[in-house]
mmCIF file with all atom_site columns, C-alpha atoms in Angstrom:
data_model
loop_
_atom_site.group_PDB
_atom_site.id
_atom_site.type_symbol
_atom_site.label_atom_id
_atom_site.label_alt_id
_atom_site.label_comp_id
_atom_site.label_asym_id
_atom_site.label_entity_id
_atom_site.label_seq_id
_atom_site.pdbx_PDB_ins_code
_atom_site.Cartn_x
_atom_site.Cartn_y
_atom_site.Cartn_z
_atom_site.occupancy
_atom_site.B_iso_or_equiv
_atom_site.pdbx_formal_charge
_atom_site.auth_seq_id
_atom_site.auth_comp_id
_atom_site.auth_asym_id
_atom_site.auth_atom_id
_atom_site.pdbx_PDB_model_num
ATOM 1  C CA . MET U 1 1  ? -0.060 0.021  0.023  1.00 52.00 ? 1  MET U CA 1
ATOM 2  C CA . THR U 1 2  ? 1.406  3.477  -1.035 1.00 53.00 ? 2  THR U CA 1
ATOM 3  C CA . VAL U 1 3  ? 0.473  6.861  0.261  1.00 48.00 ? 3  VAL U CA 1
ATOM 4  C CA . ALA U 1 4  ? 0.534  9.683  -2.287 1.00 52.00 ? 4  ALA U CA 1
ATOM 5  C CA . ASN U 1 5  ? 2.278  12.547 -1.117 1.00 61.00 ? 5  ASN U CA 1
ATOM 6  C CA . ASN U 1 6  ? 1.182  15.554 -3.106 1.00 64.00 ? 6  ASN U CA 1
ATOM 7  C CA . ASP U 1 7  ? 3.617  18.002 -1.010 1.00 64.00 ? 7  ASP U CA 1
ATOM 8  C CA . ALA U 1 8  ? 6.786  16.378 -1.986 1.00 70.00 ? 8  ALA U CA 1
ATOM 9  C CA . GLY U 1 9  ? 7.925  18.866 -4.202 1.00 83.00 ? 9  GLY U CA 1
ATOM 10 C CA . ALA U 1 10 ? 6.491  21.952 -2.231 1.00 88.00 ? 10 ALA U CA 1
ATOM 11 C CA . PRO U 1 11 ? 9.029  24.523 -0.705 1.00 91.00 ? 11 PRO U CA 1
ATOM 12 C CA . TRP U 1 12 ? 9.593  24.572 2.998  1.00 89.00 ? 12 TRP U CA 1
ATOM 13 C CA . TRP U 1 13 ? 7.893  27.625 3.687  1.00 87.00 ? 13 TRP U CA 1
ATOM 14 C CA . ARG U 1 14 ? 4.453  25.991 2.276  1.00 91.00 ? 14 ARG U CA 1
ATOM 15 C CA . PHE U 1 15 ? 4.292  23.727 5.331  1.00 92.00 ? 15 PHE U CA 1
ATOM 16 C CA . PRO U 1 16 ? 2.184  25.157 8.333  1.00 91.00 ? 16 PRO U CA 1
ATOM 17 C CA . MET U 1 17 ? 4.147  23.054 10.882 1.00 93.00 ? 17 MET U CA 1
ATOM 18 C CA . VAL U 1 18 ? 7.494  25.048 10.075 1.00 93.00 ? 18 VAL U CA 1
ATOM 19 C CA . TRP U 1 19 ? 5.655  28.325 10.830 1.00 93.00 ? 19 TRP U CA 1
ATOM 20 C CA . LEU U 1 20 ? 4.552  26.739 14.141 1.00 93.00 ? 20 LEU U CA 1
ATOM 21 C CA . VAL U 1 21 ? 8.265  25.774 14.983 1.00 94.00 ? 21 VAL U CA 1
ATOM 22 C CA . ILE U 1 22 ? 9.703  29.059 13.858 1.00 95.00 ? 22 ILE U CA 1
ATOM 23 C CA . GLY U 1 23 ? 6.900  31.391 15.177 1.00 95.00 ? 23 GLY U CA 1
ATOM 24 C CA . GLY U 1 24 ? 7.166  30.615 18.814 1.00 94.00 ? 24 GLY U CA 1
ATOM 25 C CA . PRO U 1 25 ? 11.013 31.489 19.350 1.00 95.00 ? 25 PRO U CA 1
ATOM 26 C CA . LEU U 1 26 ? 10.448 34.505 17.001 1.00 96.00 ? 26 LEU U CA 1
ATOM 27 C CA . VAL U 1 27 ? 7.617  35.781 19.143 1.00 97.00 ? 27 VAL U CA 1
ATOM 28 C CA . VAL U 1 28 ? 9.793  35.536 22.174 1.00 97.00 ? 28 VAL U CA 1
ATOM 29 C CA . VAL U 1 29 ? 12.843 37.356 20.457 1.00 97.00 ? 29 VAL U CA 1
ATOM 30 C CA . VAL U 1 30 ? 10.391 40.237 19.486 1.00 98.00 ? 30 VAL U CA 1
ATOM 31 C CA . ALA U 1 31 ? 9.085  40.470 23.055 1.00 98.00 ? 31 ALA U CA 1
ATOM 32 C CA . SER U 1 32 ? 12.550 40.520 24.413 1.00 98.00 ? 32 SER U CA 1
ATOM 33 C CA . PHE U 1 33 ? 13.597 43.437 22.367 1.00 98.00 ? 33 PHE U CA 1
ATOM 34 C CA . VAL U 1 34 ? 10.217 45.356 23.186 1.00 98.00 ? 34 VAL U CA 1
ATOM 35 C CA . THR U 1 35 ? 11.108 44.576 26.856 1.00 97.00 ? 35 THR U CA 1
ATOM 36 C CA . LEU U 1 36 ? 14.511 45.871 26.237 1.00 96.00 ? 36 LEU U CA 1
ATOM 37 C CA . GLY U 1 37 ? 13.307 48.998 24.708 1.00 96.00 ? 37 GLY U CA 1
ATOM 38 C CA . LEU U 1 38 ? 10.799 49.785 27.378 1.00 95.00 ? 38 LEU U CA 1
ATOM 39 C CA . ALA U 1 39 ? 13.585 49.208 30.165 1.00 93.00 ? 39 ALA U CA 1
ATOM 40 C CA . LEU U 1 40 ? 16.056 51.439 28.384 1.00 94.00 ? 40 LEU U CA 1
ATOM 41 C CA . ARG U 1 41 ? 13.397 54.035 27.830 1.00 95.00 ? 41 ARG U CA 1
ATOM 42 C CA . TYR U 1 42 ? 11.806 54.234 31.213 1.00 92.00 ? 42 TYR U CA 1
ATOM 43 C CA . PRO U 1 43 ? 14.240 53.113 33.729 1.00 87.00 ? 43 PRO U CA 1
ATOM 44 C CA . ASP U 1 44 ? 13.441 53.025 37.308 1.00 83.00 ? 44 ASP U CA 1
ATOM 45 C CA . PRO U 1 45 ? 14.632 56.031 39.398 1.00 80.00 ? 45 PRO U CA 1
ATOM 46 C CA . VAL U 1 46 ? 17.103 55.440 42.003 1.00 74.00 ? 46 VAL U CA 1
ATOM 47 C CA . LEU U 1 47 ? 15.567 56.314 45.564 1.00 65.00 ? 47 LEU U CA 1
ATOM 48 C CA . SER U 1 48 ? 17.580 57.722 48.412 1.00 69.00 ? 48 SER U CA 1
ATOM 49 C CA . VAL U 1 49 ? 16.973 56.022 51.754 1.00 64.00 ? 49 VAL U CA 1
ATOM 50 C CA . PRO U 1 50 ? 15.965 59.219 53.592 1.00 66.00 ? 50 PRO U CA 1
ATOM 51 C CA . ALA U 1 51 ? 13.451 60.026 50.940 1.00 57.00 ? 51 ALA U CA 1
ATOM 52 C CA . ALA U 1 52 ? 12.121 56.493 50.874 1.00 54.00 ? 52 ALA U CA 1
ATOM 53 C CA . ALA U 1 53 ? 11.884 56.560 54.729 1.00 58.00 ? 53 ALA U CA 1
ATOM 54 C CA . ALA U 1 54 ? 10.007 59.700 54.248 1.00 57.00 ? 54 ALA U CA 1
ATOM 55 C CA . ASP U 1 55 ? 7.399  58.246 51.704 1.00 52.00 ? 55 ASP U CA 1
ATOM 56 C CA . LEU U 1 56 ? 7.094  55.174 54.135 1.00 52.00 ? 56 LEU U CA 1
ATOM 57 C CA . ARG U 1 57 ? 5.890  57.411 57.044 1.00 54.00 ? 57 ARG U CA 1
ATOM 58 C CA . SER U 1 58 ? 2.332  57.674 57.514 1.00 52.00 ? 58 SER U CA 1
ATOM 59 C CA . MET U 1 59 ? 0.224  59.688 60.038 1.00 50.00 ? 59 MET U CA 1
ATOM 60 C CA . ASP U 1 60 ? -0.990 57.574 63.143 1.00 51.00 ? 60 ASP U CA 1
ATOM 61 C CA . ASP U 1 61 ? -4.399 58.316 64.895 1.00 51.00 ? 61 ASP U CA 1
ATOM 62 C CA . ALA U 1 62 ? -2.850 61.201 66.965 1.00 53.00 ? 62 ALA U CA 1
ATOM 63 C CA . GLY U 1 63 ? -1.683 62.879 63.791 1.00 51.00 ? 63 GLY U CA 1
ATOM 64 C CA . LYS U 1 64 ? 1.935  62.263 64.558 1.00 54.00 ? 64 LYS U CA 1
ATOM 65 C CA . PRO U 1 65 ? 4.164  60.680 61.916 1.00 53.00 ? 65 PRO U CA 1
ATOM 66 C CA . ALA U 1 66 ? 4.741  57.259 62.486 1.00 57.00 ? 66 ALA U CA 1
ATOM 67 C CA . ARG U 1 67 ? 8.351  55.501 62.336 1.00 60.00 ? 67 ARG U CA 1
ATOM 68 C CA . PRO U 1 68 ? 9.225  54.019 58.860 1.00 54.00 ? 68 PRO U CA 1
ATOM 69 C CA . ASP U 1 69 ? 9.144  50.279 59.077 1.00 63.00 ? 69 ASP U CA 1
ATOM 70 C CA . PRO U 1 70 ? 13.105 49.445 59.464 1.00 66.00 ? 70 PRO U CA 1
ATOM 71 C CA . SER U 1 71 ? 12.557 46.023 57.746 1.00 67.00 ? 71 SER U CA 1
ATOM 72 C CA . THR U 1 72 ? 11.930 47.884 54.246 1.00 65.00 ? 72 THR U CA 1
ATOM 73 C CA . LEU U 1 73 ? 15.199 49.965 54.519 1.00 70.00 ? 73 LEU U CA 1
ATOM 74 C CA . PRO U 1 74 ? 17.706 47.114 53.709 1.00 74.00 ? 74 PRO U CA 1
ATOM 75 C CA . ALA U 1 75 ? 15.732 46.277 50.668 1.00 73.00 ? 75 ALA U CA 1
ATOM 76 C CA . LEU U 1 76 ? 15.802 49.880 49.466 1.00 70.00 ? 76 LEU U CA 1
ATOM 77 C CA . GLN U 1 77 ? 19.526 49.999 50.052 1.00 73.00 ? 77 GLN U CA 1
ATOM 78 C CA . ALA U 1 78 ? 20.176 46.709 48.046 1.00 76.00 ? 78 ALA U CA 1
ATOM 79 C CA . ARG U 1 79 ? 17.922 47.882 45.262 1.00 75.00 ? 79 ARG U CA 1
ATOM 80 C CA . ASN U 1 80 ? 19.577 51.143 44.826 1.00 74.00 ? 80 ASN U CA 1
ATOM 81 C CA . HIS U 1 81 ? 23.031 49.404 45.264 1.00 75.00 ? 81 HIS U CA 1
ATOM 82 C CA . ALA U 1 82 ? 22.083 47.129 42.189 1.00 76.00 ? 82 ALA U CA 1
ATOM 83 C CA . ALA U 1 83 ? 20.612 49.966 40.179 1.00 74.00 ? 83 ALA U CA 1
ATOM 84 C CA . THR U 1 84 ? 23.850 52.236 40.504 1.00 74.00 ? 84 THR U CA 1
ATOM 85 C CA . GLY U 1 85 ? 26.301 49.326 39.972 1.00 68.00 ? 85 GLY U CA 1
ATOM 86 C CA . GLY U 1 86 ? 27.807 49.688 43.472 1.00 62.00 ? 86 GLY U CA 1
ATOM 87 C CA . LYS U 1 87 ? 28.404 53.315 43.345 1.00 60.00 ? 87 LYS U CA 1
#
């Protein structure tokens, strides 16, 4: 029993499976360039620790500013260290 293959002489780009194999990685590469462009165009600002601590303060019930949460300060320092390259 022989199966007739009508697509034997067709070029590679005529097969839909080829576009499924190429299309997935191609979408990922394009998305990575879009992400890179967004990261370069809109970088995160570097926050100073006193300014960040001031932003963390809130008013308590008596109207006095509450103390900043000291557990968030090391994270801000590490983020700024990573963002500036250790400067």
